[in-house]
Coordinates of C-alpha atoms in Angstrom, one line a residue:
Chain A
M1 CA -17.7 -107.9 24.8
D2 CA -17.0 -104.9 22.6
I3 CA -14.2 -104.3 20.5
D4 CA -12.2 -102.7 22.9
D5 CA -12.4 -105.5 25.6
I6 CA -11.2 -107.9 22.8
L7 CA -8.1 -105.6 21.7
A8 CA -7.3 -105.2 25.5
E9 CA -7.5 -108.9 26.0
V10 CA -4.9 -109.3 22.6
D11 CA -2.6 -106.8 24.3
V12 CA -2.1 -108.8 27.2
D13 CA -2.0 -111.9 26.6
A14 CA -0.3 -113.0 22.9
T15 CA -1.6 -116.7 23.3
P16 CA -3.2 -117.6 20.1
R17 CA -7.0 -118.8 20.6
E18 CA -5.8 -122.0 19.5
T19 CA -3.5 -123.0 22.1
R20 CA -5.8 -121.6 24.6
D21 CA -8.6 -123.9 23.5
L22 CA -5.7 -126.9 23.5
Q23 CA -5.3 -125.6 27.2
E24 CA -9.1 -125.8 28.0
L25 CA -9.8 -129.1 26.2
T26 CA -6.4 -130.9 28.2
R27 CA -7.8 -129.3 31.3
A28 CA -11.3 -130.7 30.7
W29 CA -10.3 -134.1 29.6
V30 CA -7.6 -134.5 32.8
A31 CA -10.7 -133.2 35.2
E32 CA -13.2 -135.5 33.4
R33 CA -10.5 -138.7 34.1
V34 CA -9.7 -137.9 37.3
A35 CA -12.7 -135.9 39.4
P36 CA -15.3 -138.0 40.7
E37 CA -18.4 -136.2 39.5
M38 CA -19.3 -135.0 36.1
M39 CA -18.1 -131.4 35.0
A40 CA -20.5 -128.9 32.6
W41 CA -20.4 -129.7 29.0
P42 CA -18.1 -127.3 27.7
G43 CA -20.3 -126.7 24.5
G44 CA -18.3 -123.6 22.9
L45 CA -15.2 -125.2 23.3
M46 CA -16.4 -128.4 21.9
E47 CA -18.0 -126.5 18.8
R48 CA -14.8 -124.9 17.9
V49 CA -12.5 -127.6 18.3
L50 CA -14.5 -130.2 16.4
G51 CA -15.0 -127.6 13.8
R52 CA -11.0 -127.0 13.4
V53 CA -10.8 -130.9 13.7
G54 CA -13.2 -131.2 10.8
R55 CA -11.5 -128.9 8.4
Q56 CA -8.1 -129.8 8.9
I57 CA -9.2 -133.7 8.1
E58 CA -10.8 -132.2 5.1
L59 CA -7.4 -130.4 4.2
V60 CA -5.5 -133.5 4.5
E61 CA -7.9 -135.5 2.1
D62 CA -7.6 -132.8 -0.3
Q63 CA -4.0 -133.1 -0.3
T64 CA -3.4 -136.8 -0.1
G65 CA -2.7 -137.3 -3.7
N66 CA 0.0 -134.9 -3.9
M67 CA 3.1 -136.9 -4.0
D68 CA 5.4 -133.8 -3.4
P69 CA 7.8 -135.1 -0.7
K70 CA 7.9 -131.4 0.7
T71 CA 4.1 -131.2 0.8
N72 CA 3.8 -134.8 1.9
F73 CA 5.7 -134.2 5.1
R74 CA 3.8 -131.2 6.1
L75 CA 0.9 -133.5 5.9
I76 CA 2.5 -136.0 8.0
V77 CA 2.8 -133.3 10.9
V78 CA -1.1 -132.2 10.4
Q79 CA -1.9 -135.6 10.4
T80 CA 0.1 -136.4 13.5
E81 CA -1.9 -133.6 15.6
V82 CA -5.0 -134.5 14.2
E83 CA -4.5 -137.6 15.4
R84 CA -3.6 -136.3 18.9
F85 CA -6.6 -134.0 19.0
K86 CA -8.9 -137.2 18.0
F87 CA -7.3 -139.1 20.9
L88 CA -8.1 -135.9 23.5
V89 CA -11.8 -135.6 22.3
R90 CA -12.3 -139.5 22.1
S91 CA -10.8 -140.1 25.8
F92 CA -12.6 -137.0 27.2
L93 CA -16.1 -138.3 25.4
R94 CA -15.6 -141.9 26.8
A95 CA -14.7 -140.7 30.2
R96 CA -18.2 -138.9 30.4
L97 CA -19.5 -141.8 29.2
R98 CA -18.3 -143.8 31.7
K99 CA -19.9 -141.9 34.2
I100 CA -23.4 -141.8 32.7
D101 CA -23.2 -145.5 32.9
T102 CA -22.0 -145.6 36.3
H103 CA -24.6 -143.2 37.8
P104 CA -27.2 -142.6 35.3
L105 CA -30.1 -141.5 37.4
H106 CA -28.1 -139.4 39.4
I107 CA -26.6 -137.4 36.3
L108 CA -30.2 -136.9 34.8
A109 CA -31.4 -135.5 38.3
K110 CA -28.3 -133.3 38.2
H111 CA -28.9 -132.4 34.3
T112 CA -32.4 -131.5 35.2
E113 CA -31.1 -129.3 37.9
S114 CA -28.6 -127.3 35.9
D115 CA -28.7 -124.2 34.5
A116 CA -30.2 -124.2 30.9
S117 CA -27.1 -122.2 29.5
H118 CA -24.6 -124.3 30.8
P119 CA -26.6 -127.8 30.7
L120 CA -24.6 -130.8 32.6
L121 CA -25.0 -133.0 29.3
S122 CA -24.7 -132.3 25.7
P123 CA -27.5 -133.0 23.7
A124 CA -26.5 -136.2 22.0
E125 CA -25.3 -137.4 25.9
Y126 CA -29.0 -136.6 27.2
Q127 CA -30.4 -138.7 24.3
Y128 CA -28.1 -141.5 25.2
L129 CA -29.0 -141.5 28.6
T130 CA -32.6 -141.5 28.5
S131 CA -33.1 -143.8 25.7
H132 CA -30.6 -145.9 27.2
Q133 CA -32.3 -145.7 30.9
A134 CA -35.8 -146.2 28.7
L135 CA -34.6 -149.6 27.6
L136 CA -33.2 -150.8 30.7
A137 CA -36.5 -149.9 32.3
A138 CA -38.6 -151.7 30.0
H139 CA -36.4 -154.6 30.0
Y140 CA -36.5 -154.8 34.1
G141 CA -40.3 -154.6 33.7
A142 CA -41.0 -157.1 31.3
S143 CA -38.5 -159.4 32.9
F144 CA -39.4 -159.3 36.7
L145 CA -40.4 -155.7 38.0
S146 CA -44.2 -156.1 36.9
Q147 CA -44.2 -159.2 39.0
F148 CA -43.3 -157.3 42.4
P149 CA -46.3 -155.3 44.2
N150 CA -46.5 -152.0 42.9
N151 CA -45.4 -150.0 45.8
L152 CA -41.9 -151.8 45.0
Q153 CA -41.6 -151.3 41.5
R154 CA -39.8 -148.0 41.7
M155 CA -35.9 -147.7 40.6
D156 CA -35.5 -144.3 42.6
D157 CA -37.2 -145.1 45.9
T158 CA -36.1 -142.9 48.7
T159 CA -38.3 -144.6 51.5
G160 CA -36.9 -144.9 55.0
G161 CA -33.8 -142.0 54.1
I162 CA -31.8 -144.4 52.1
S163 CA -31.8 -143.2 48.3
M164 CA -32.0 -146.3 45.8
V165 CA -30.0 -143.9 43.3
D166 CA -26.5 -144.5 43.5
K167 CA -24.1 -141.6 43.7
P168 CA -20.3 -140.9 43.3
D169 CA -18.4 -140.3 46.4
E170 CA -18.5 -136.4 46.5
D171 CA -15.7 -136.3 49.2
A172 CA -12.9 -138.3 47.1
A173 CA -9.8 -137.0 47.4
V174 CA -8.2 -135.2 44.7
L175 CA -5.1 -133.2 43.6
V176 CA -5.8 -129.8 42.3
R177 CA -3.1 -126.9 41.2
V178 CA -4.4 -123.4 42.0
L179 CA -4.7 -121.2 39.1
R180 CA -5.8 -117.9 40.8
D181 CA -5.8 -117.1 44.3
V182 CA -8.6 -118.5 46.0
G183 CA -8.3 -117.5 49.7
E184 CA -9.3 -119.7 52.6
V185 CA -11.0 -122.9 52.0
A186 CA -12.8 -125.1 54.4
V187 CA -13.4 -128.6 54.7
E188 CA -16.5 -129.6 56.0
G189 CA -16.7 -131.6 59.2
T190 CA -13.2 -130.8 59.9
D191 CA -11.0 -128.1 61.6
K192 CA -9.2 -127.7 58.4
K193 CA -9.0 -124.3 56.6
L194 CA -6.4 -124.1 53.6
D195 CA -5.2 -120.9 52.4
M196 CA -4.8 -121.6 48.6
K197 CA -2.2 -119.5 46.8
R198 CA -1.6 -119.2 43.0
G199 CA 0.8 -122.5 42.1
D200 CA 0.1 -124.5 44.7
V201 CA -0.8 -128.0 44.6
W202 CA -2.9 -129.2 47.2
V203 CA -4.4 -132.9 48.1
V204 CA -8.1 -131.8 49.1
R205 CA -11.7 -133.2 49.3
W206 CA -13.6 -132.8 46.0
S207 CA -16.8 -131.8 47.8
A208 CA -14.5 -128.5 49.4
V209 CA -13.4 -127.4 45.8
R210 CA -15.4 -128.5 43.2
G211 CA -17.0 -125.2 42.8
W212 CA -13.4 -123.4 42.0
V213 CA -12.9 -126.1 39.3
G214 CA -15.8 -125.5 37.9
S215 CA -15.1 -121.5 37.6
G216 CA -11.5 -122.1 36.6
D217 CA -9.6 -121.0 39.7
L218 CA -8.3 -124.5 40.4
E219 CA -7.8 -127.2 38.0
I220 CA -7.7 -130.8 38.8
I221 CA -4.0 -132.6 38.3
Chain B
M1 CA -17.5 -147.5 24.5
A2 CA -17.1 -146.0 27.8
L3 CA -13.7 -145.9 29.1
P4 CA -12.6 -149.2 30.9
L5 CA -9.8 -147.3 33.0
P6 CA -10.3 -146.3 36.4
P7 CA -9.8 -142.6 37.7
G8 CA -6.8 -141.2 37.6
L9 CA -4.2 -140.9 34.5
T10 CA -2.1 -143.6 33.4
P11 CA 1.8 -143.2 32.4
P12 CA 0.7 -143.2 28.7
E13 CA -1.6 -140.5 29.4
I14 CA 0.8 -138.2 31.5
A15 CA 3.5 -138.6 28.8
F16 CA 1.0 -137.6 26.2
I17 CA 0.5 -134.4 28.1
C18 CA 4.0 -134.1 28.3
E19 CA 4.2 -134.3 24.7
M20 CA 2.5 -130.7 24.6
E21 CA 5.5 -129.0 26.4
L22 CA 7.2 -126.6 24.3
V23 CA 11.1 -127.2 23.6
T24 CA 13.6 -125.5 21.5
I25 CA 15.3 -126.8 18.2
I26 CA 17.6 -126.1 16.0
P27 CA 16.0 -126.9 12.4
R28 CA 18.3 -128.4 10.0
Q29 CA 15.9 -128.1 6.9
R30 CA 13.5 -125.6 6.2
L31 CA 9.8 -126.0 7.0
E32 CA 7.2 -123.5 5.6
G33 CA 4.8 -122.2 8.8
L34 CA 1.5 -124.5 9.0
E35 CA -1.5 -123.7 10.5
L36 CA -2.1 -126.4 13.2
L37 CA -5.0 -127.2 15.3
G38 CA -3.0 -126.0 18.4
G39 CA -1.9 -122.8 17.2
P40 CA 0.1 -121.9 14.1
L41 CA 3.4 -122.9 13.7
K42 CA 5.8 -120.1 12.3
P43 CA 8.4 -121.2 9.6
L44 CA 11.3 -123.0 10.4
N45 CA 14.6 -121.7 9.0
P46 CA 18.0 -123.4 9.7
P47 CA 19.7 -122.3 11.9
Q48 CA 17.2 -120.0 13.7
R49 CA 16.3 -121.4 16.9
A50 CA 12.3 -122.0 17.5
P51 CA 10.0 -123.1 20.3
I52 CA 7.8 -126.2 19.1
P53 CA 5.7 -128.7 21.0
L54 CA 7.9 -131.6 22.3
W55 CA 5.9 -134.2 19.8
L56 CA 6.6 -132.1 16.9
A57 CA 10.6 -131.8 17.9
L58 CA 10.4 -135.5 18.6
L59 CA 9.0 -136.4 14.9
L60 CA 11.6 -133.9 13.4
K61 CA 14.5 -135.2 15.4
R62 CA 13.7 -138.8 14.3
Q63 CA 13.9 -137.9 10.9
R64 CA 17.0 -135.9 11.3
R65 CA 15.3 -132.5 10.3
A66 CA 15.9 -130.9 13.8
N67 CA 18.4 -130.9 16.7
I68 CA 16.9 -130.3 20.5
I69 CA 18.4 -128.2 22.6
P70 CA 17.9 -129.5 26.0
P71 CA 16.0 -127.0 28.7
P72 CA 18.8 -125.4 31.0
W73 CA 17.6 -127.4 34.0
L74 CA 18.7 -130.2 32.1
S75 CA 22.2 -129.9 32.3
P76 CA 24.7 -132.1 34.7
H77 CA 25.4 -128.5 36.7
S78 CA 21.6 -127.7 37.5
L79 CA 20.7 -131.2 38.3
A80 CA 23.5 -131.6 40.4
A81 CA 22.6 -128.2 42.3
I82 CA 19.0 -129.4 42.4
L83 CA 19.7 -132.7 43.7
K84 CA 22.0 -131.0 46.5
F85 CA 19.6 -128.7 47.4
E86 CA 16.8 -131.8 47.2
T87 CA 18.9 -134.0 50.0
K88 CA 20.7 -131.3 52.1
N89 CA 18.6 -128.6 51.9
S90 CA 15.1 -129.5 52.0
P91 CA 15.2 -133.1 53.5
D92 CA 11.5 -133.0 53.7
A93 CA 9.8 -130.8 50.9
F94 CA 10.6 -131.2 47.1
S95 CA 12.4 -128.5 45.6
P96 CA 10.1 -125.4 44.6
P97 CA 8.6 -125.3 41.0
P98 CA 9.9 -122.7 38.4
R99 CA 8.5 -119.1 39.2
L100 CA 5.1 -118.5 37.5
P101 CA 4.5 -115.9 34.7
P102 CA 2.5 -112.7 35.8
L103 CA -1.4 -113.7 35.9
P104 CA -3.2 -112.7 32.8
S105 CA -5.9 -110.6 32.9
S106 CA -9.0 -111.7 34.6
N107 CA -11.3 -112.7 31.3
T108 CA -8.5 -115.4 30.0
V109 CA -8.1 -118.7 30.7
P110 CA -4.9 -118.9 32.8
L111 CA -2.1 -121.2 31.2
S112 CA -0.6 -124.1 33.5
S113 CA 1.8 -126.8 32.6
P114 CA 2.4 -127.9 29.6
F115 CA 1.8 -124.6 28.4
L116 CA 4.1 -122.4 30.1
P117 CA 7.4 -122.4 28.7
S118 CA 9.1 -124.5 31.2
S119 CA 11.3 -126.2 29.0
T120 CA 12.4 -124.0 26.4
A121 CA 15.9 -123.0 26.0
D122 CA 15.2 -120.0 28.1
A123 CA 13.7 -121.5 30.8
A124 CA 14.9 -121.5 34.5
A125 CA 17.8 -123.2 35.1
D126 CA 17.2 -123.8 39.1
A127 CA 13.9 -125.5 39.2
L128 CA 12.1 -128.7 37.9
P129 CA 9.2 -128.2 36.1
Y130 CA 5.8 -130.3 36.2
H131 CA 6.7 -132.7 33.8
W132 CA 10.7 -132.6 34.6
L133 CA 10.9 -136.6 34.5
E134 CA 8.9 -137.6 31.5
L135 CA 10.5 -134.8 29.7
G136 CA 14.2 -135.7 30.5
T137 CA 13.5 -139.5 30.1
M138 CA 12.1 -138.9 26.6
L139 CA 14.6 -136.2 25.4
L140 CA 17.5 -138.8 26.7
E141 CA 15.8 -141.6 24.7
A142 CA 15.0 -139.8 21.5
A143 CA 18.0 -137.2 21.2
P144 CA 20.7 -138.4 23.6
D145 CA 23.2 -137.1 20.9
D146 CA 22.0 -133.8 21.7
F147 CA 23.3 -133.8 25.2
E148 CA 26.9 -132.9 25.9
D149 CA 27.0 -135.8 28.6
A150 CA 24.1 -137.9 28.7
D151 CA 24.9 -140.7 30.8
E152 CA 25.9 -137.8 33.9
V153 CA 22.1 -136.5 33.2
R154 CA 21.0 -140.0 33.3
K155 CA 22.6 -140.6 36.6
L156 CA 21.5 -137.6 37.9
L157 CA 17.9 -137.8 36.8
R158 CA 17.8 -141.2 38.4
G159 CA 19.5 -140.0 41.4
L160 CA 16.9 -137.2 41.8
R161 CA 14.2 -139.7 41.0
E162 CA 15.2 -141.8 44.1
A163 CA 15.4 -138.6 46.5
R164 CA 12.2 -137.7 45.8
M165 CA 10.4 -141.0 45.7
A166 CA 11.9 -141.5 49.1
K167 CA 10.2 -138.0 50.4
L168 CA 6.7 -139.1 48.7
R169 CA 7.0 -142.5 50.9
Q170 CA 7.9 -140.5 53.8
G171 CA 5.2 -138.0 53.3
V172 CA 2.7 -140.8 53.9
E173 CA 2.9 -139.5 57.7
V174 CA 1.2 -136.8 57.2
L175 CA -1.9 -138.1 55.6
D176 CA -5.1 -137.6 57.6
A177 CA -8.9 -138.0 56.7
G178 CA -9.4 -134.4 56.0
G179 CA -7.2 -134.5 53.2
G180 CA -5.8 -130.8 53.2
F181 CA -2.0 -131.0 52.7
K182 CA 0.4 -128.9 50.0
M183 CA 2.6 -130.9 47.5
N184 CA 4.1 -128.1 45.7
G185 CA 6.7 -128.9 43.3
V186 CA 5.5 -132.5 43.0
G187 CA 6.1 -134.0 39.3
G188 CA 3.4 -135.2 36.7
M189 CA 4.8 -139.0 36.8
E190 CA 5.3 -138.8 40.6
L191 CA 2.2 -137.8 41.1
G192 CA 0.9 -140.5 38.2
E193 CA 2.7 -143.2 40.7
A194 CA 1.5 -142.2 43.9
R195 CA -1.9 -141.0 43.1
S196 CA -4.0 -143.9 43.7
F197 CA -1.9 -144.6 47.1
I198 CA -2.5 -141.0 48.3
T199 CA -6.0 -140.8 47.5
G200 CA -6.6 -144.3 48.5
V201 CA -5.3 -143.6 52.3
V202 CA -7.4 -140.3 52.4
D203 CA -10.5 -142.0 51.8
G204 CA -9.9 -144.9 53.6
L205 CA -9.2 -142.7 56.7
R206 CA -12.1 -141.0 56.2
K207 CA -14.9 -143.4 55.5
I208 CA -13.0 -145.4 58.9
G209 CA -13.7 -141.8 60.8
K210 CA -17.3 -141.0 59.0
S211 CA -19.7 -141.5 61.8
K212 CA -17.7 -138.7 64.1
E213 CA -17.5 -136.6 61.5
E214 CA -21.2 -136.7 60.4
A215 CA -22.0 -135.9 64.2
R216 CA -20.1 -133.0 64.0
K217 CA -21.4 -131.7 61.1
E218 CA -24.7 -132.1 62.4
R219 CA -23.7 -130.3 65.8
D220 CA -22.1 -127.3 63.8
R221 CA -25.4 -126.7 61.9
E222 CA -27.5 -127.0 64.9
N223 CA -25.2 -124.4 66.4
G224 CA -25.3 -122.4 63.8
Y225 CA -21.8 -122.4 63.1
S226 CA -20.2 -122.1 59.7
P227 CA -18.2 -125.2 59.2
S228 CA -15.0 -123.4 58.9
Q229 CA -15.4 -121.9 62.5
D230 CA -12.9 -123.3 65.4
Y231 CA -14.7 -125.7 67.2
D232 CA -13.3 -126.8 70.7
D233 CA -14.6 -129.6 72.7
D234 CA -14.0 -133.4 73.6
D235 CA -13.5 -133.7 69.9
M236 CA -10.1 -132.5 70.0
D237 CA -8.9 -134.1 73.0
M238 CA -9.7 -137.5 71.3
R239 CA -6.9 -136.9 69.0

């Protein structure tokens, strides 16, 4: 993006960067709380938000000793907001952890498939997932798996057309709000063709709309 | 540390989102500008009106540092008109949501509730925004003295809620396995209440009809049809 693009953007959209980041974070949090599948890790957004929260906490700590009632009230406001942000970030991360814990192998496979520039997991989440799985595998191996015949020891067997790896229900119904017109959306296996216009709210299968949620044309509500 | 809550938002979480809505206040005390995490807060100079997030407005109100101006749609007059529309003009669908502002340029994030100014003093008076019920209830609880006729507003909100819940319950008939129906104008808290029922019914019906759908998908692929194309055979007669 060069300077002209940035200027043009400022021109049409006077919403401050911080507010837009809060909008994005709220949206990502709701999506993670509601959608059956995990969304890609919003690296840039989280970096900016966490950086700001850290600086704001430092500011609060610097000024806590100040007993002037005026500054004191300002601090209450700042602190209240910091707590709100901390709740958002925490709930977001915990919702992701829940998905990692429920479908670890499925998510690991998806993460390996995902684009290196937009990974599914953050480095910390990846580390958590792999070390947790390593511990589990060692434990299962030591307690019972090693006593099975060799060909029955795998945890991700797919023989007989049935995969051992659990995955979330990708066809689960979700509610979406249309942010930009996306035109006709077809639901596989049915006759449904949905004409999605900006501002509409639809009940629809997650599998039919996940691409648009990822690209930011639809939002989960 | 994984979240123990099931998918879907809980009522406190919906209220938390609602607290990000902008409302207009009349400050009673000066407050210097602040660099907040969600965007800068302009200095508050009484008696100049200022739009601020609801959580901050409630904080200021509780400490008697400001008065909140209820949004125009939260007046007895507007609510009565909307209630009449809900019951007389549109007995099946919700009243339409407020009109959206023009779309920002394509490279920016489009804003949506709670970041659209749908509850400030200059918001539209003729439509209920997404967080109408939560916002109305919170304002009535924290700032009843800022309303002209709080009891009347309370009564109308209750009437609206009942009229709309009845519609939600009636809407059950259109639920089917494919999903795909519009719920324009639904409110955040109403959705929170009805979500598990709606998604549960749609998912349950889908599981019942799964084998038929799988067979159809396979046929579609074999015939080289895209799944969106019309398909006209015995499948249709069985409805």
